mmCIF file of C-alpha atoms in Angstrom:
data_model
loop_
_atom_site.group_PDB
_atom_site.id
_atom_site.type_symbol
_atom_site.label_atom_id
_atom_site.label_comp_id
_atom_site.label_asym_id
_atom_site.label_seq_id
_atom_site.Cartn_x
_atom_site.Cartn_y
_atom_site.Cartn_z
ATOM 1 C CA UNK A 185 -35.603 -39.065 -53.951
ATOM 2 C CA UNK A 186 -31.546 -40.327 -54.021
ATOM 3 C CA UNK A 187 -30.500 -42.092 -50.598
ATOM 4 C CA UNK A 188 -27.610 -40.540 -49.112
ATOM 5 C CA UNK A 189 -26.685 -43.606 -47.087
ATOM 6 C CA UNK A 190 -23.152 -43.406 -45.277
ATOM 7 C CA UNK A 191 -20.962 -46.571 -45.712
ATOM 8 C CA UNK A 192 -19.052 -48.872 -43.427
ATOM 9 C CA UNK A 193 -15.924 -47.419 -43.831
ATOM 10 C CA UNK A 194 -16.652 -43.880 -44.362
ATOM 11 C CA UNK A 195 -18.272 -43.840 -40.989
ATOM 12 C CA UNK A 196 -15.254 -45.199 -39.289
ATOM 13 C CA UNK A 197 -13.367 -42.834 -40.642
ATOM 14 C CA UNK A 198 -15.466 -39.880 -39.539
ATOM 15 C CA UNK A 199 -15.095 -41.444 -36.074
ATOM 16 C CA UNK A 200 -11.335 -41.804 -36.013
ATOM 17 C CA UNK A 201 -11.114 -38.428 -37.448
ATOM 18 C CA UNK A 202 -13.265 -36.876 -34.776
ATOM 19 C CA UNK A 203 -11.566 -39.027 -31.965
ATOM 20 C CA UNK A 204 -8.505 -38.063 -33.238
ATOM 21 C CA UNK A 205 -8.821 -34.286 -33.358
ATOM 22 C CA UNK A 206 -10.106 -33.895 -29.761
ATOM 23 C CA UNK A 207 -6.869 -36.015 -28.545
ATOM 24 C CA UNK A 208 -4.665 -33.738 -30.597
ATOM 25 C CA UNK A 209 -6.759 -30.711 -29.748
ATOM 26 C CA UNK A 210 -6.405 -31.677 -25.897
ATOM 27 C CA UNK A 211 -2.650 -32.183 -25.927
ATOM 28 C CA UNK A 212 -2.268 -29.323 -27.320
ATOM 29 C CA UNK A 213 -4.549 -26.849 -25.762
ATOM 30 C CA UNK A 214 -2.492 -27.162 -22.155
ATOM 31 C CA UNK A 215 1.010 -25.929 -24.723
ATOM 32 C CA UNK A 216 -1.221 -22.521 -26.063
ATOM 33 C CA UNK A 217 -2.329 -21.899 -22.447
ATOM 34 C CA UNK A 218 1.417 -22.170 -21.452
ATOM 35 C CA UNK A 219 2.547 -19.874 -23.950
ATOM 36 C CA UNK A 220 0.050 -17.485 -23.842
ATOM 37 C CA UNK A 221 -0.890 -17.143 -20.427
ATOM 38 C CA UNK A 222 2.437 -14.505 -18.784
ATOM 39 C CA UNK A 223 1.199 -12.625 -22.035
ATOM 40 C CA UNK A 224 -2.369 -12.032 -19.994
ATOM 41 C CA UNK A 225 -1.222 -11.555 -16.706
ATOM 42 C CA UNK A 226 -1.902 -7.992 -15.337
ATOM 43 C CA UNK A 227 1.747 -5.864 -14.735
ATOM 44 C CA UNK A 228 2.451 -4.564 -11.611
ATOM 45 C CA UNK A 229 4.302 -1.685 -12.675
ATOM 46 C CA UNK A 230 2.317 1.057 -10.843
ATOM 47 C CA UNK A 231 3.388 -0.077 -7.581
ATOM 48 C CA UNK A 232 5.726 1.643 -5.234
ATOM 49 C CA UNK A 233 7.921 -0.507 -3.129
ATOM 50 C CA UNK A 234 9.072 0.770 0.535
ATOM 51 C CA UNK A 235 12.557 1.377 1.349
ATOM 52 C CA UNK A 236 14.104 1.817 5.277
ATOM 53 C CA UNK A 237 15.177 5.505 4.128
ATOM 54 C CA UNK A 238 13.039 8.351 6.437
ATOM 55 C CA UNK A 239 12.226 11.531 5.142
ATOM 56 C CA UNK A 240 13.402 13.241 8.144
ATOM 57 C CA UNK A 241 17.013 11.761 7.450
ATOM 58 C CA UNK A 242 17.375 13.280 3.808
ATOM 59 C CA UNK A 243 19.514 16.018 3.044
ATOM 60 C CA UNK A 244 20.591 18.347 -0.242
ATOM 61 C CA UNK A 245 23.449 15.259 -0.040
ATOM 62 C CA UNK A 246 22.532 12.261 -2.196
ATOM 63 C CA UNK A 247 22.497 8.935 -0.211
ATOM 64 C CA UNK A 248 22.296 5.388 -2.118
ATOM 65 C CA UNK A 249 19.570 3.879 -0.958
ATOM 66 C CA UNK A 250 18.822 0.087 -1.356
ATOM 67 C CA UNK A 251 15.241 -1.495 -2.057
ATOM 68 C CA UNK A 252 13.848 -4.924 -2.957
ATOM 69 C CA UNK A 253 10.990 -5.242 -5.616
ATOM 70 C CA UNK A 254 9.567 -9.065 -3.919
ATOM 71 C CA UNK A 255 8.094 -11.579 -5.990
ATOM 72 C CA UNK A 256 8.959 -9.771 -9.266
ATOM 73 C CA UNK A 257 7.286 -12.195 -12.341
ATOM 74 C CA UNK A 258 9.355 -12.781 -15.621
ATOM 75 C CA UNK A 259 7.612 -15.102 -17.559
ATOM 76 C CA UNK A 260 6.805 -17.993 -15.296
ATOM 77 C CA UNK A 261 10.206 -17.003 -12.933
ATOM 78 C CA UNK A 262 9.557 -15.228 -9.779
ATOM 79 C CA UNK A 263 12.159 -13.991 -7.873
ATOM 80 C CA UNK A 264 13.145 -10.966 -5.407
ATOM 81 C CA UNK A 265 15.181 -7.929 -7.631
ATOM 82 C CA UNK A 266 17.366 -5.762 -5.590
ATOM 83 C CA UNK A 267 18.028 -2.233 -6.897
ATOM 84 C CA UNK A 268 19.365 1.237 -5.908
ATOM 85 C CA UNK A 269 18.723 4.667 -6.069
ATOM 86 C CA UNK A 270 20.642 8.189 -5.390
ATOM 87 C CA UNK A 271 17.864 9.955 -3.391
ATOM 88 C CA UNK A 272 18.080 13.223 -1.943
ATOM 89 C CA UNK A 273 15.911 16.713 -0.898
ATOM 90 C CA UNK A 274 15.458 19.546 -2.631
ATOM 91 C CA UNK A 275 13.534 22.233 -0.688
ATOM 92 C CA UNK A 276 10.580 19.978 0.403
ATOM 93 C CA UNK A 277 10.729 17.506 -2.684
ATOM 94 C CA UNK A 278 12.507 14.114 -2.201
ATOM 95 C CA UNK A 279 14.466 13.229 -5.905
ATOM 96 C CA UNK A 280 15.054 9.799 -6.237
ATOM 97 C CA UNK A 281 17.337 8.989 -9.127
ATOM 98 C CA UNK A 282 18.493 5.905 -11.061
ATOM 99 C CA UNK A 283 22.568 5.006 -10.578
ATOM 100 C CA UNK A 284 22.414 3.253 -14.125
ATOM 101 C CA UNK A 285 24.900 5.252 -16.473
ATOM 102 C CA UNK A 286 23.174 5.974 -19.730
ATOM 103 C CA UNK A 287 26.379 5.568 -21.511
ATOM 104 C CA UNK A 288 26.877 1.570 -20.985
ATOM 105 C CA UNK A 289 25.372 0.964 -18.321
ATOM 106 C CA UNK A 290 27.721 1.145 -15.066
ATOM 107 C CA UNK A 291 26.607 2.414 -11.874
ATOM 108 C CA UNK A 292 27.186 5.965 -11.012
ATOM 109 C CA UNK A 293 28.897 7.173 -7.490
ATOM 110 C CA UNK A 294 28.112 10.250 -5.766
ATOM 111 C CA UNK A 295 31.471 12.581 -5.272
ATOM 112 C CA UNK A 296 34.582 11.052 -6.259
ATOM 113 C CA UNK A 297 37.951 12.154 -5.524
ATOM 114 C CA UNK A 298 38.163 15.053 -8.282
ATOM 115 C CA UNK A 299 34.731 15.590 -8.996
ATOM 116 C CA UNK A 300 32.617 17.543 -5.948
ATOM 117 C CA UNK A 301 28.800 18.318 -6.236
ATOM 118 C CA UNK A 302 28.716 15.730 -8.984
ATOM 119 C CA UNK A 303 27.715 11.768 -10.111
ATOM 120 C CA UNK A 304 30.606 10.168 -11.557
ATOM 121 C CA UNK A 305 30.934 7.160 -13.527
ATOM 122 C CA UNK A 306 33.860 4.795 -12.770
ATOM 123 C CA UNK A 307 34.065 2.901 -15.997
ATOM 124 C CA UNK A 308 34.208 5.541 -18.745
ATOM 125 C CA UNK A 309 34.612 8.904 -16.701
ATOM 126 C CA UNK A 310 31.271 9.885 -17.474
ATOM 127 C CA UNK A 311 30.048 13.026 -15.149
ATOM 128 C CA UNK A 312 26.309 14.513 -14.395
ATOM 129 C CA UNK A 313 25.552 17.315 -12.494
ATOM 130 C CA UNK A 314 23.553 16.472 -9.356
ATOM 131 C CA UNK A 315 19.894 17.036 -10.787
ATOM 132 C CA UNK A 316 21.093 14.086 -13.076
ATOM 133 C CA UNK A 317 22.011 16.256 -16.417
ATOM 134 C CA UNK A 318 25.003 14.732 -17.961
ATOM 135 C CA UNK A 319 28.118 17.117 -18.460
ATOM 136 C CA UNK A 320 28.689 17.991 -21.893
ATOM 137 C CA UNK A 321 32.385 16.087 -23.154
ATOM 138 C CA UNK A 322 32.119 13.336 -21.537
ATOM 139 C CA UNK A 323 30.564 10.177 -22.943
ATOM 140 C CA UNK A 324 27.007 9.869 -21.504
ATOM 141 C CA UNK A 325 24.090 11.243 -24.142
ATOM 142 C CA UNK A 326 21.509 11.333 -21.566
ATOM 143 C CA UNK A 327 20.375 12.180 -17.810
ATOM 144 C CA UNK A 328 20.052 10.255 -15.693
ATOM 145 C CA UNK A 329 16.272 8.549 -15.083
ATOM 146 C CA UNK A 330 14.527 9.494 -12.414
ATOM 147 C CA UNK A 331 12.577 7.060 -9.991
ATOM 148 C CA UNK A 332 8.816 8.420 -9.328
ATOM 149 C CA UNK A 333 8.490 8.753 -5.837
ATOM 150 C CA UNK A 334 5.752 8.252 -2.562
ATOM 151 C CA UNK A 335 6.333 9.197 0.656
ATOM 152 C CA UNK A 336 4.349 6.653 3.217
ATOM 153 C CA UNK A 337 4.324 7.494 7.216
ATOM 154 C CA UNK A 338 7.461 9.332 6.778
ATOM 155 C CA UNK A 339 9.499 6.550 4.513
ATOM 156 C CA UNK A 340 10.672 6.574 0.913
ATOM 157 C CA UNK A 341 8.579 4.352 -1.177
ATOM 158 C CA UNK A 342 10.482 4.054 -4.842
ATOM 159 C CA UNK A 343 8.625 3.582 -8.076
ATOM 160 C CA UNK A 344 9.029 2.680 -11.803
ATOM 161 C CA UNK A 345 11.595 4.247 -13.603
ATOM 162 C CA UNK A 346 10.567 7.809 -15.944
ATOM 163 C CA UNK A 347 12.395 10.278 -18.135
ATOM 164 C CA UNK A 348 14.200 12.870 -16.328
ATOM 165 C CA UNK A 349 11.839 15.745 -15.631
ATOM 166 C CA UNK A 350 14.544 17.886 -13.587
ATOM 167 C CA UNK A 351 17.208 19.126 -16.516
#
């Protein structure tokens, strides 16, 4: 039967190794959980957030209408996100659409000068009819999104952005 007897110095270094992977391993575990953790939290996407615009106040006209997503999380930054949408009726449906160009991005107005019954976009003169279709010739290649949409003791509660579903 062969001893297998452990010596001085290969039990202190056993020990310094072992002492010296749970330091490393606790400094470092707090930097994964840093990393890692906006990765796991749940999204809030599915929420609708309330506007001050009533129902009974909507017409065939589009009207910009402001809203505030609170406490939106990116990353480890929370802040309040303002946003806008062109909202309107048609027949007993409330349309809510996005003011986002899908050219380059500028915002859209309702009505301009020359262009009745129609978005129009300052920056590039990019047009779309008022379902949110984008006139053919000018430089947009898409319609505009569409905002899904609640409607919550009479108010306009705004969701997350979708395809167009009107054109």
């Amino acid at each position: 039967m062969m001893s297998s007897k452990v010596s001085r110095r290969q039990f202190l270094s056993y020990t310094l190794m072992g002492v010296g992977g749970f330091m490393v391993s606790a400094a470092v575990m707090p930097m994964v959980r840093f990393a890692v953790d906006p990765v796991l939290q749940a999204k809030g996407e599915g929420e609708f957030v309330p506007t001050s615009q009533k129902v009974d106040e909507l017409t065939e006209t589009p009207v910009r209408v402001d809203f505030t997503i609170k406490d939106r999380k990116d990353g480890w930054y929370k802040s309040d996100v303002s946003n806008t949408a062109w909202v309107y009726k048609e027949g007993d449906e409330v349309i809510a659409l996005s003011p986002v160009c899908k050219h380059l991005g500028c915002v859209v107005n309702w009505e301009g000068d020359n262009h009745k019954n129609e978005f129009f976009c300052p920056c590039h003169a990019g047009r779309y009819e008022k379902n949110g279709k984008n006139v053919a010739g000018t430089p947009p290649l898409g319609p505009l999104d569409e905002y899904l949409v609640e409607i919550v003791d009479g108010y306009v509660h705004i969701g997350k952005t979708v395809p167009n579903t009107l054109v």
